[in-house]
Coordinates of C-alpha atoms (C1' of nucleotides) in Angstrom, one line a residue:
Chain A
M297 CA 38.0 -5.1 4.5
A298 CA 35.3 -4.4 1.8
Q299 CA 33.5 -1.1 2.8
T300 CA 29.9 -1.4 2.5
A301 CA 28.2 0.9 0.0
D302 CA 28.5 4.3 -0.1
P303 CA 28.7 6.0 -3.8
R304 CA 31.9 8.0 -4.4
G305 CA 29.3 9.1 -7.1
L306 CA 28.3 11.5 -9.6
P307 CA 24.8 12.3 -8.3
S308 CA 23.5 14.0 -11.4
P309 CA 21.4 11.6 -13.3
D310 CA 23.4 11.6 -16.6
L311 CA 22.1 10.3 -19.5
P312 CA 23.2 6.5 -19.0
S313 CA 24.2 4.6 -22.1
L314 CA 21.8 1.9 -21.8
K315 CA 22.1 1.7 -25.8
G316 CA 24.3 -1.3 -25.5
V317 CA 21.6 -3.5 -23.0
R318 CA 21.6 -6.4 -25.0
L319 CA 18.2 -8.4 -24.8
M320 CA 17.1 -11.9 -25.5
D321 CA 13.5 -12.2 -26.5
V322 CA 11.3 -13.9 -23.8
E323 CA 8.8 -15.5 -26.0
G324 CA 10.1 -16.0 -29.4
N325 CA 10.8 -14.6 -32.8
G326 CA 12.4 -11.3 -33.3
P327 CA 16.1 -10.5 -32.7
I328 CA 18.0 -8.8 -30.0
R329 CA 16.4 -5.6 -29.5
L330 CA 17.6 -2.3 -27.7
L331 CA 16.0 0.2 -25.7
S332 CA 14.5 3.0 -27.6
A333 CA 15.6 6.2 -27.4
R334 CA 12.7 7.5 -25.2
Q335 CA 13.1 4.4 -23.4
Q336 CA 16.8 5.4 -22.5
Q337 CA 15.7 8.6 -21.5
Q338 CA 12.8 7.5 -19.4
V339 CA 15.5 5.4 -17.4
A340 CA 17.8 8.2 -17.7
A341 CA 15.1 10.2 -15.7
I342 CA 15.0 7.8 -12.7
A343 CA 18.8 6.4 -12.6
Q344 CA 21.3 7.9 -10.6
R345 CA 25.0 7.1 -11.9
V346 CA 27.4 5.8 -9.0
Q347 CA 30.8 4.8 -8.9
F348 CA 32.4 2.3 -6.3
P349 CA 36.1 0.8 -5.7
R350 CA 36.6 -2.9 -6.2
R351 CA 35.6 -5.2 -3.3
T352 CA 32.9 -2.8 -2.2
V353 CA 29.8 -4.8 -1.0
M354 CA 26.6 -3.4 -2.7
Y355 CA 24.3 -5.0 -0.3
H356 CA 24.0 -8.0 2.1
E357 CA 22.1 -10.9 1.9
H358 CA 18.6 -10.2 3.7
A359 CA 19.1 -6.4 3.6
R360 CA 16.3 -4.2 2.6
A361 CA 15.8 -3.8 -1.0
E362 CA 16.0 -0.4 -1.9
F363 CA 17.6 -0.3 -5.1
I364 CA 17.9 -2.3 -8.5
Y365 CA 21.2 -1.5 -10.6
I366 CA 22.3 -1.5 -14.0
I367 CA 26.1 -2.0 -14.8
S368 CA 27.8 0.4 -16.7
R369 CA 31.4 -0.5 -16.3
G370 CA 33.0 -3.1 -14.2
I371 CA 32.3 -6.7 -13.0
I372 CA 30.1 -7.6 -10.2
K373 CA 30.1 -11.0 -8.2
T374 CA 26.9 -12.4 -6.3
Y375 CA 27.5 -15.0 -3.5
R376 CA 25.9 -16.4 -0.4
N377 CA 27.6 -17.8 2.4
L378 CA 26.4 -21.2 3.5
P379 CA 25.8 -22.4 6.7
S380 CA 29.2 -24.6 6.7
G381 CA 31.1 -21.6 6.3
R382 CA 31.9 -22.3 2.5
R383 CA 31.0 -19.6 0.3
R384 CA 29.0 -20.1 -3.2
V385 CA 29.5 -17.4 -5.8
L386 CA 26.1 -17.8 -7.7
A387 CA 26.7 -15.2 -10.7
F388 CA 29.1 -12.9 -12.0
W389 CA 27.5 -9.9 -13.6
F390 CA 28.9 -7.8 -16.6
P391 CA 28.5 -4.6 -18.1
E392 CA 24.5 -4.0 -19.2
D393 CA 23.6 -6.7 -16.7
I394 CA 20.7 -5.8 -14.2
F395 CA 21.2 -7.0 -10.5
G396 CA 19.5 -6.6 -7.1
L397 CA 16.2 -8.2 -7.7
A398 CA 14.5 -8.7 -4.3
Q399 CA 12.5 -11.2 -2.8
A400 CA 9.7 -10.0 -0.2
G401 CA 11.5 -6.8 -0.1
R402 CA 15.0 -8.3 0.9
Y403 CA 18.0 -9.0 -1.3
V404 CA 18.7 -12.5 -1.4
N405 CA 22.4 -12.3 -2.1
T406 CA 25.3 -10.8 -1.2
T407 CA 26.5 -8.6 -3.9
Q408 CA 30.5 -7.2 -4.1
A409 CA 32.3 -5.7 -6.6
V410 CA 35.0 -7.4 -8.4
T411 CA 36.7 -4.5 -10.0
D412 CA 36.1 -0.8 -9.8
V413 CA 32.4 -0.4 -11.0
T414 CA 30.0 2.3 -12.5
L415 CA 26.5 1.4 -12.1
F416 CA 23.0 3.1 -12.8
R417 CA 20.9 2.9 -9.5
L418 CA 17.3 2.7 -9.9
A419 CA 15.0 3.3 -6.6
I420 CA 12.7 0.6 -6.5
P421 CA 9.4 2.7 -6.1
T422 CA 10.6 4.9 -8.8
L423 CA 11.2 2.0 -11.4
K424 CA 8.0 0.2 -10.5
E425 CA 6.0 3.4 -11.8
A426 CA 8.0 3.3 -14.8
L427 CA 7.5 0.0 -15.4
A428 CA 3.9 0.0 -14.7
Q429 CA 3.4 3.1 -17.2
D430 CA 5.4 1.7 -19.8
A431 CA 5.0 -2.0 -20.9
S432 CA 7.7 -1.8 -23.2
L433 CA 10.1 -0.9 -21.0
Q434 CA 9.3 -3.6 -18.6
L435 CA 9.5 -6.3 -21.5
Q436 CA 13.2 -5.1 -21.6
F437 CA 13.4 -6.1 -17.8
L438 CA 11.5 -9.3 -18.4
C439 CA 14.1 -10.4 -21.3
K440 CA 16.8 -9.6 -19.0
V441 CA 15.5 -11.8 -16.0
T442 CA 14.9 -14.4 -18.6
H443 CA 18.4 -14.2 -20.0
E444 CA 19.6 -14.2 -16.2
L445 CA 17.6 -17.8 -15.7
R446 CA 19.3 -19.4 -18.4
Q447 CA 22.6 -18.4 -17.1
A448 CA 21.7 -19.8 -13.8
Q449 CA 20.3 -23.1 -15.8
R450 CA 23.8 -23.0 -17.5
H451 CA 25.6 -22.7 -14.2
S452 CA 23.8 -25.6 -12.7
I453 CA 24.9 -27.7 -15.3
V454 CA 28.4 -26.7 -15.2
V455 CA 28.3 -27.4 -11.5
S456 CA 27.0 -30.7 -11.6
R457 CA 29.9 -31.9 -13.7
K458 CA 32.1 -33.9 -11.9
D459 CA 35.4 -33.3 -13.5
A460 CA 37.3 -30.1 -12.6
V461 CA 38.7 -29.7 -16.0
G462 CA 35.5 -30.0 -17.5
R463 CA 34.2 -27.3 -15.5
V464 CA 36.8 -25.0 -15.8
A465 CA 36.7 -25.7 -19.8
M466 CA 33.0 -24.7 -19.8
F467 CA 33.8 -21.6 -17.5
L468 CA 36.3 -20.0 -19.8
R469 CA 34.5 -20.8 -22.8
A470 CA 31.6 -19.0 -21.6
L471 CA 34.0 -16.1 -20.9
D472 CA 35.5 -16.3 -24.3
D473 CA 31.9 -16.3 -26.0
Q474 CA 31.2 -13.2 -23.8
E475 CA 34.4 -11.5 -24.8
V476 CA 34.4 -12.4 -28.5
Q477 CA 32.8 -9.3 -29.5
R478 CA 35.2 -7.1 -28.1
E479 CA 38.8 -7.0 -28.7
R480 CA 41.0 -9.5 -30.1
P481 CA 39.6 -13.1 -29.9
G482 CA 41.4 -15.8 -28.1
V483 CA 42.4 -13.9 -25.4
I484 CA 40.2 -14.5 -22.1
D485 CA 40.4 -11.8 -19.2
L486 CA 39.5 -12.8 -16.0
P487 CA 38.7 -9.9 -13.6
M488 CA 38.3 -12.4 -10.7
N489 CA 40.7 -14.4 -8.8
R490 CA 40.8 -18.0 -8.7
A491 CA 39.1 -18.3 -5.6
D492 CA 36.1 -16.6 -6.7
V493 CA 36.2 -18.8 -9.9
A494 CA 36.6 -22.1 -7.6
D495 CA 33.7 -20.9 -5.4
Y496 CA 31.9 -20.4 -8.6
L497 CA 32.4 -23.9 -10.2
G498 CA 32.3 -25.5 -6.9
L499 CA 35.6 -26.4 -6.5
S500 CA 38.4 -26.1 -3.8
A501 CA 41.0 -23.8 -4.6
E502 CA 43.6 -26.7 -5.1
A503 CA 41.3 -28.4 -7.3
M504 CA 41.0 -25.1 -9.5
S505 CA 44.8 -24.5 -9.6
R506 CA 45.4 -28.1 -10.8
A507 CA 42.8 -28.2 -13.5
C508 CA 44.3 -24.9 -14.8
R509 CA 47.9 -26.3 -15.0
K510 CA 46.6 -29.3 -16.6
L511 CA 44.8 -27.1 -19.3
E512 CA 48.1 -25.5 -19.6
R513 CA 50.3 -28.3 -19.8
N514 CA 48.2 -29.9 -22.6
G515 CA 48.5 -27.2 -24.5
I516 CA 45.0 -26.0 -24.5
I517 CA 45.4 -22.8 -22.5
S518 CA 48.0 -20.4 -21.8
F519 CA 47.7 -18.2 -18.6
T520 CA 49.7 -14.9 -19.5
N521 CA 49.2 -13.5 -16.1
R522 CA 46.6 -14.2 -13.2
H523 CA 44.0 -12.2 -15.1
S524 CA 44.6 -13.0 -18.8
A525 CA 44.5 -16.4 -20.7
R526 CA 44.9 -17.3 -24.2
V527 CA 43.0 -19.9 -26.0
V528 CA 45.5 -22.3 -27.7
D529 CA 43.7 -24.8 -28.8
A530 CA 40.0 -23.9 -29.6
R531 CA 38.8 -27.2 -30.8
E532 CA 40.0 -29.2 -27.7
L533 CA 38.7 -26.8 -25.6
N534 CA 35.3 -27.1 -27.1
R535 CA 35.6 -30.6 -26.8
L536 CA 36.5 -30.8 -22.9
A537 CA 33.5 -28.0 -22.2
S538 CA 30.9 -30.2 -24.4
G539 CA 32.1 -33.6 -23.3
A540 CA 30.3 -34.6 -20.2
Chain B
M31 CA 8.1 -44.4 -25.6
A32 CA 6.6 -40.8 -24.8
Q33 CA 4.3 -39.6 -27.6
T34 CA 4.8 -35.8 -28.6
A35 CA 2.4 -33.2 -27.6
D36 CA -1.0 -33.6 -29.1
P37 CA -3.8 -32.4 -26.9
R38 CA -6.5 -34.4 -25.7
G39 CA -7.9 -31.2 -25.0
L40 CA -10.8 -29.0 -24.3
P41 CA -10.4 -26.4 -27.2
S42 CA -13.1 -24.1 -25.5
P43 CA -11.0 -21.7 -23.6
D44 CA -13.0 -22.4 -20.5
L45 CA -12.2 -20.0 -17.8
P46 CA -8.9 -21.0 -16.4
S47 CA -8.7 -20.6 -12.6
L48 CA -5.8 -18.8 -12.3
K49 CA -6.4 -17.1 -9.3
G50 CA -4.0 -19.3 -7.7
V51 CA -1.4 -18.0 -9.2
R52 CA 1.1 -17.2 -6.6
L53 CA 3.4 -14.4 -7.2
M54 CA 6.6 -13.1 -5.5
D55 CA 7.3 -9.4 -5.9
V56 CA 10.3 -8.5 -7.9
E57 CA 11.4 -5.2 -6.5
G58 CA 10.5 -5.4 -2.9
N59 CA 7.7 -4.5 -0.5
G60 CA 4.2 -5.8 -1.1
P61 CA 3.2 -9.4 -0.1
I62 CA 1.6 -12.0 -2.3
R63 CA -0.6 -10.5 -5.0
L64 CA -2.9 -12.4 -7.1
L65 CA -4.3 -11.9 -10.6
S66 CA -7.1 -9.4 -10.6
A67 CA -10.5 -10.5 -12.1
R68 CA -9.9 -8.8 -15.2
Q69 CA -6.3 -10.2 -15.8
Q70 CA -7.9 -13.4 -15.2
Q71 CA -10.4 -12.9 -17.7
Q72 CA -7.8 -11.4 -19.9
V73 CA -5.5 -14.6 -19.8
A74 CA -8.4 -16.7 -20.3
A75 CA -9.5 -15.0 -23.5
I76 CA -6.2 -16.0 -25.0
A77 CA -5.7 -19.6 -23.2
Q78 CA -6.6 -23.0 -24.5
R79 CA -7.1 -25.6 -21.9
V80 CA -5.7 -28.6 -22.7
Q81 CA -4.6 -32.1 -21.1
F82 CA -2.0 -34.4 -21.5
P83 CA -1.3 -38.2 -20.2
R84 CA 2.2 -38.4 -18.3
R85 CA 5.3 -38.7 -20.3
T86 CA 3.8 -36.9 -22.9
V87 CA 6.9 -34.7 -24.4
M88 CA 5.7 -31.0 -24.7
Y89 CA 8.3 -29.7 -26.8
H90 CA 12.1 -30.5 -27.6
E91 CA 15.0 -28.7 -26.8
H92 CA 15.3 -26.4 -30.0
A93 CA 12.2 -26.6 -31.4
R94 CA 10.6 -23.8 -32.6
A95 CA 8.5 -22.3 -29.8
E96 CA 4.9 -21.4 -30.5
F97 CA 3.2 -21.6 -26.7
I98 CA 3.9 -20.4 -23.4
Y99 CA 2.1 -22.8 -20.7
I100 CA 0.9 -22.4 -17.3
I101 CA 0.1 -25.5 -15.0
S102 CA -3.4 -26.2 -13.7
R103 CA -2.9 -29.7 -12.4
G104 CA -0.1 -32.3 -12.6
I105 CA 3.9 -32.0 -12.5
I106 CA 6.4 -31.3 -15.3
K107 CA 10.1 -31.7 -15.7
T108 CA 12.3 -30.0 -17.9
Y109 CA 15.6 -31.4 -18.8
R110 CA 18.6 -31.3 -21.4
N111 CA 20.4 -34.2 -22.7
L112 CA 24.2 -33.6 -22.4
P113 CA 26.4 -34.9 -25.4
S114 CA 27.9 -37.6 -22.9
G115 CA 24.3 -39.0 -23.3
R116 CA 23.6 -38.0 -19.8
R117 CA 20.6 -36.2 -18.7
R118 CA 20.5 -33.2 -16.5
V119 CA 16.9 -32.3 -15.1
L120 CA 17.0 -28.7 -14.6
A121 CA 13.7 -28.3 -13.0
F122 CA 10.2 -29.7 -12.0
W123 CA 7.3 -27.4 -12.6
F124 CA 4.3 -27.5 -10.1
P125 CA 0.8 -26.1 -10.5
E126 CA 0.7 -22.4 -11.5
D127 CA 4.2 -22.4 -12.8
I128 CA 5.0 -21.1 -16.1
F129 CA 6.8 -22.7 -18.7
G130 CA 7.8 -22.5 -22.2
L131 CA 10.1 -19.6 -22.1
A132 CA 12.2 -19.3 -25.5
Q133 CA 15.5 -17.8 -26.3
A134 CA 15.5 -16.6 -30.0
G135 CA 12.3 -18.3 -30.9
R136 CA 13.3 -21.5 -29.8
Y137 CA 12.6 -23.6 -26.8
V138 CA 16.1 -24.2 -24.9
N139 CA 15.2 -27.6 -22.9
T140 CA 13.3 -30.4 -23.3
T141 CA 10.0 -30.6 -21.2
Q142 CA 7.8 -33.6 -20.5
A143 CA 5.0 -34.5 -18.1
V144 CA 5.8 -36.6 -15.2
T145 CA 2.4 -37.1 -14.2
D146 CA -1.2 -36.6 -16.1
V147 CA -1.5 -32.7 -16.4
T148 CA -3.9 -30.0 -17.3
L149 CA -2.3 -26.9 -18.9
F150 CA -3.4 -23.3 -19.9
R151 CA -1.8 -22.9 -23.5
L152 CA -1.1 -19.3 -24.5
A153 CA 0.0 -18.6 -28.5
I154 CA 3.0 -16.5 -28.1
P155 CA 2.1 -13.8 -30.3
T156 CA -1.0 -13.1 -28.7
L157 CA 0.4 -13.2 -25.4
K158 CA 2.6 -10.7 -26.4
E159 CA -0.1 -8.5 -27.5
A160 CA -1.7 -8.8 -24.3
L161 CA 1.4 -8.2 -22.3
A162 CA 2.2 -5.1 -24.4
Q163 CA -1.2 -3.7 -23.7
D164 CA -1.2 -4.4 -20.0
A165 CA 1.6 -3.8 -17.8
S166 CA 0.4 -5.1 -14.4
L167 CA -0.4 -8.6 -16.3
Q168 CA 3.0 -8.4 -17.6
L169 CA 4.3 -7.5 -14.0
Q170 CA 2.7 -11.1 -13.0
F171 CA 5.4 -12.6 -15.5
L172 CA 8.1 -10.8 -14.5
C173 CA 7.4 -12.0 -11.2
K174 CA 7.1 -15.6 -12.0
V175 CA 10.3 -15.6 -14.1
T176 CA 12.2 -13.8 -10.9
H177 CA 10.7 -16.4 -9.0
E178 CA 11.9 -19.3 -11.1
L179 CA 15.6 -17.6 -11.2
R180 CA 15.8 -17.9 -7.6
Q181 CA 14.6 -21.6 -7.8
A182 CA 17.4 -22.0 -10.8
Q183 CA 19.8 -20.5 -8.3
R184 CA 18.9 -22.6 -5.4
H185 CA 19.3 -25.7 -7.7
S186 CA 22.9 -24.9 -8.3
I187 CA 23.7 -24.5 -5.0
V188 CA 22.2 -27.9 -4.0
V189 CA 24.3 -29.7 -7.1
S190 CA 27.3 -27.9 -5.9
R191 CA 27.2 -29.9 -2.6
K192 CA 29.6 -32.7 -2.2
D193 CA 27.5 -35.1 -0.3
A194 CA 24.6 -37.1 -1.6
V195 CA 22.8 -37.2 1.7
G196 CA 22.9 -33.4 1.7
R197 CA 21.4 -33.1 -1.7
V198 CA 18.7 -35.3 -0.9
A199 CA 17.7 -33.6 2.2
M200 CA 17.6 -29.9 0.4
F201 CA 15.4 -31.9 -2.1
L202 CA 13.2 -33.3 0.2
R203 CA 13.0 -30.1 2.5
A204 CA 12.0 -28.0 -0.5
L205 CA 9.3 -30.4 -1.5
D206 CA 8.2 -30.4 1.9
D207 CA 8.0 -26.7 2.0
Q208 CA 6.3 -26.5 -1.3
E209 CA 3.6 -29.1 -0.1
V210 CA 2.8 -28.0 3.4
Q211 CA 0.1 -25.6 2.6
R212 CA -1.8 -28.4 1.5
E213 CA -2.7 -31.6 3.0
R214 CA -1.0 -33.1 6.3
P215 CA 2.5 -31.9 7.0
G216 CA 5.4 -33.9 7.2
V217 CA 3.9 -36.2 4.2
I218 CA 5.9 -35.7 1.2
D219 CA 4.7 -36.5 -2.0
L220 CA 7.1 -37.7 -4.9
P221 CA 5.3 -37.7 -8.1
M222 CA 8.6 -38.2 -10.0
N223 CA 10.7 -41.8 -10.0
R224 CA 14.2 -42.0 -8.5
A225 CA 15.7 -41.6 -11.4
D226 CA 14.5 -38.0 -12.0
V227 CA 15.6 -36.8 -8.9
A228 CA 19.0 -38.3 -9.5
D229 CA 19.2 -36.5 -12.5
Y230 CA 18.1 -33.4 -10.9
L231 CA 20.5 -33.7 -8.0
G232 CA 23.5 -34.4 -10.3
L233 CA 23.8 -38.1 -8.7
S234 CA 23.9 -41.3 -10.1
A235 CA 20.6 -43.6 -9.5
E236 CA 22.6 -45.9 -7.3
A237 CA 24.1 -42.9 -5.3
M238 CA 20.6 -41.7 -5.0
S239 CA 19.2 -44.9 -3.6
R240 CA 21.8 -45.3 -1.1
A241 CA 21.2 -41.6 0.6
C242 CA 17.5 -42.5 0.8
R243 CA 18.3 -45.7 2.6
K244 CA 20.7 -43.8 5.2
L245 CA 18.2 -41.1 5.6
E246 CA 15.5 -44.1 6.4
R247 CA 18.2 -46.2 8.7
N248 CA 18.8 -43.0 10.7
G249 CA 15.2 -42.4 11.3
I250 CA 14.9 -39.3 9.5
I251 CA 12.7 -40.0 6.7
S252 CA 10.5 -42.8 6.1
F253 CA 9.6 -44.0 2.5
T254 CA 6.0 -45.7 2.9
N255 CA 6.1 -46.4 -0.6
R256 CA 7.9 -45.2 -3.6
H257 CA 6.1 -42.0 -4.4
S258 CA 5.4 -40.9 -0.8
A259 CA 7.9 -40.1 2.4
R260 CA 7.2 -38.9 5.8
V261 CA 9.6 -36.7 7.6
V262 CA 10.3 -38.3 10.9
D263 CA 12.8 -36.2 12.4
A264 CA 12.3 -32.7 10.9
R265 CA 15.2 -31.1 12.8
E266 CA 17.8 -33.4 11.8
L267 CA 16.6 -33.3 8.0
N268 CA 16.9 -29.2 8.8
R269 CA 20.5 -29.6 9.9
L270 CA 21.6 -31.8 6.9
A271 CA 19.7 -29.7 4.4
S272 CA 21.4 -26.6 6.2
G273 CA 24.9 -28.2 6.9
A274 CA 27.3 -27.6 3.9
Chain C
dC205 C1' 61.8 -3.9 0.3
dG206 C1' 58.9 -6.5 2.9
dT207 C1' 54.4 -8.2 4.1
dA208 C1' 49.9 -10.2 3.6
dG209 C1' 47.1 -12.2 0.5
dT210 C1' 47.1 -15.2 -3.4
dA211 C1' 48.4 -19.4 -6.0
dT212 C1' 50.8 -23.9 -6.5
dT213 C1' 52.4 -28.8 -5.3
dG214 C1' 52.5 -33.2 -2.6
dA215 C1' 50.2 -37.3 0.2
dA216 C1' 46.7 -39.2 2.3
dA217 C1' 41.6 -40.4 2.7
dC218 C1' 37.0 -40.3 1.7
dG219 C1' 32.8 -40.6 -1.2
dG220 C1' 30.6 -41.2 -5.6
dA221 C1' 30.9 -43.3 -10.2
dT222 C1' 31.0 -47.5 -12.2
dC223 C1' 30.0 -52.1 -13.5
dA224 C1' 27.5 -56.3 -12.5
dA225 C1' 23.8 -58.8 -9.9
dT226 C1' 19.5 -59.1 -7.9
dA227 C1' 15.3 -57.4 -5.8
dT228 C1' 10.8 -55.3 -6.1
dC229 C1' 7.2 -53.0 -8.0
dT230 C1' 3.7 -51.7 -11.8
dG231 C1' 0.5 -52.2 -15.1
dT232 C1' -1.1 -55.6 -18.4
dG233 C1' -3.4 -59.9 -20.2
dG234 C1' -5.0 -64.2 -19.3
Chain D
dC284 C1' -7.7 -62.1 -9.2
dC285 C1' -3.5 -63.9 -10.5
dA286 C1' 0.9 -64.1 -13.5
dC287 C1' 4.1 -62.6 -15.8
dA288 C1' 7.2 -59.1 -18.2
dG289 C1' 9.6 -54.9 -18.3
dA290 C1' 10.8 -51.1 -16.0
dT291 C1' 12.5 -49.5 -11.6
dA292 C1' 14.9 -49.9 -7.3
dT293 C1' 18.6 -51.4 -4.2
dT294 C1' 22.8 -53.8 -2.7
dG295 C1' 27.7 -55.1 -3.2
dA296 C1' 32.7 -54.6 -4.8
dT297 C1' 36.4 -51.7 -7.1
dC298 C1' 38.4 -47.7 -8.8
dC299 C1' 39.2 -42.8 -9.7
dG300 C1' 39.3 -38.0 -8.6
dT301 C1' 38.2 -34.4 -5.7
dT302 C1' 38.8 -32.9 -1.0
dT303 C1' 41.7 -32.0 2.7
dC304 C1' 45.7 -30.9 5.3
dA305 C1' 50.0 -29.3 5.4
dA306 C1' 53.9 -26.8 3.6
dT307 C1' 56.0 -23.9 -0.1
dA308 C1' 56.4 -20.4 -4.1
dC309 C1' 54.7 -16.6 -5.9
dT310 C1' 52.9 -11.3 -6.5
dA311 C1' 51.2 -7.2 -5.6
dC312 C1' 51.0 -3.1 -2.9
dG313 C1' 52.6 -0.3 0.4

DNA sequence: CGTAGTATTGAAACGGATCAATATCTGTGG
DNA sequence: CCACAGATATTGATCCGTTTCAATACTACG
């Protein structure tokens, strides 16, 4: 079961393609910005490119924090095990997302690869130095964290909804938005399994299943297989996702 | 109803006592750090001290973002009105918290004073300059935002619980933790009203009320008045807050 | 091809939402 | 200082949807 992180990695600090790191502006105006060439090189100099098979646990809750990661390829989930034995998935992270932020020198959530992943790994002391020396690089991090804060707020809204169908609709719509800039629109890729989504949405696996079937029966979504869905009635999906 | 922000303020940029800004470390080690004297002065130079009566709306969702705020005194709530007409309170902010982070130049939530408040108001372009010039000052902001990210994650866990009593227990425990460094422990100050807490916890006002009464009947909490409670059985409160 | 993990379906019970009524508090003006 | 009005909080009864428990179908991987 789920080995712990031991990189099957390429230790040579290859130039990471951080070009694509999408950034939100924290404080206002300005559109999306990208790491400058100089910043990319700066990150590359201190990053290590590593690969892990799916299900690898990158780190456990409460473990001593050593690295911060940027996803290059693949999907990561971060969760917490509750005293009740239940599991709450707090977020799924996608390429260009940053994870591994610690509190008091310890990780706060357990983090696990959903698919095979390629990551950029940055030793924290080194990163700290780099941030201290370059305010504009640090701004990229500030923007990223702010973006994650928004995500977390959206998540808390999703989870506070009462109806299972509405929650699933919001989840699918969010995924669709995220993937719209990629391949053909309307096709949603679901790298994670149903149980993970259920834990993310705060639903039982059964309620999750029933909600999906209902969306299918009502001609809103069509699940071609377990990891792929198609939006049939986008207007109705929007209505369900909004209406609550 | 709830006038919009028009500061009944002291426009002279008085030296703000930002000394107390509690900071979490983002990347690891290191304990709580404070703004250095130099940083305090730097913030003071660009901050404006303003006061507002309770219920003042600081800004509305989607409004053009002009300022970022740091709370000096009082409580702020930030919420979003859902299409259903329901209201979801995303967070309560306390002294030393920062709010007003924008996305694409617009505020994302409506923000309103719960009590009379004193704030430090920083014009965004000015702040941006200051951050660009001082990486260590920026680090304070990064830490703050990271802390708020944690809060949001905790919130999503609270809200995903099914049982009303458990949610209220978690809320009260969190408040108690926050206030423990102040006056006599065991006494919880509730500046906000029941409806706000209900919106924060994703409960109906009725369910909120019933949960509080239940905690009282079971000898766990004693509500002396609407804005103050006393923890009678801390062990049991912890059990309820944890167990889910 | 078989097996373990994953997903679906059904029946029953529990808990919160809702609607409606009542009680209590707070602040304001007399 | 008291009385009143509007806001805030409590309580009761019913309904609905999710959880839970249990059983079955499906799928992917060796």
